[in-house]
Amino acid sequence: MWEVRARRIGRGEKEMLRLGHTPAVTGEEVIALLRQVGAVHPHLATEVNQR
């Protein structure tokens, strides 16, 4: 697993944060969370899925 990560970083690819949530979490809550994460970790790409 670490080898794959090292290759991605070596190619300049962004790290991926995958976030899954239930319908009980609103879109506004997800956006607020992603803004906070982006402010601290601007290098992360994000993928959000409602489950």
GROMACS .gro file of C-alpha atoms in nm:
model
   51
    1MET     CA    1   0.000   0.000   0.000
    2TRP     CA    2   0.276   0.247   0.088
    3GLU     CA    3   0.449   0.178  -0.243
    4VAL     CA    4   0.138   0.280  -0.435
    5ARG     CA    5   0.109   0.598  -0.228
    6ALA     CA    6   0.476   0.681  -0.282
    7ARG     CA    7   0.436   0.643  -0.660
    8ARG     CA    8   0.130   0.869  -0.663
    9ILE     CA    9   0.312   1.134  -0.463
   10GLY     CA   10   0.614   1.100  -0.692
   11ARG     CA   11   0.389   1.167  -0.993
   12GLY     CA   12   0.250   1.477  -0.823
   13GLU     CA   13  -0.097   1.329  -0.775
   14LYS     CA   14  -0.305   1.459  -0.487
   15GLU     CA   15  -0.395   1.246  -0.187
   16MET     CA   16  -0.763   1.146  -0.187
   17LEU     CA   17  -1.004   1.190   0.103
   18ARG     CA   18  -1.310   0.972   0.047
   19LEU     CA   19  -1.608   1.063   0.261
   20GLY     CA   20  -1.923   0.855   0.283
   21HIS     CA   21  -2.226   0.977   0.475
   22THR     CA   22  -2.585   0.890   0.544
   23PRO     CA   23  -2.884   1.098   0.432
   24ALA     CA   24  -2.905   1.224   0.792
   25VAL     CA   25  -2.607   1.448   0.717
   26THR     CA   26  -2.711   1.751   0.513
   27GLY     CA   27  -2.529   1.886   0.211
   28GLU     CA   28  -2.456   2.203   0.406
   29GLU     CA   29  -2.288   2.000   0.681
   30VAL     CA   30  -2.073   1.815   0.427
   31ILE     CA   31  -1.970   2.140   0.260
   32ALA     CA   32  -1.882   2.297   0.596
   33LEU     CA   33  -1.666   1.996   0.682
   34LEU     CA   34  -1.491   1.998   0.345
   35ARG     CA   35  -1.416   2.370   0.376
   36GLN     CA   36  -1.252   2.312   0.712
   37VAL     CA   37  -1.052   2.017   0.582
   38GLY     CA   38  -0.949   2.213   0.271
   39ALA     CA   39  -0.826   2.504   0.482
   40VAL     CA   40  -0.597   2.275   0.680
   41HIS     CA   41  -0.507   2.028   0.401
   42PRO     CA   42  -0.529   2.211   0.067
   43HIS     CA   43  -0.335   1.932  -0.104
   44LEU     CA   44  -0.620   1.681  -0.062
   45ALA     CA   45  -0.861   1.591  -0.336
   46THR     CA   46  -1.206   1.490  -0.211
   47GLU     CA   47  -1.471   1.242  -0.313
   48VAL     CA   48  -1.808   1.243  -0.136
   49ASN     CA   49  -2.075   0.975  -0.155
   50GLN     CA   50  -2.408   0.954   0.020
   51ARG     CA   51  -2.473   0.599   0.135
   0.00000   0.00000   0.00000
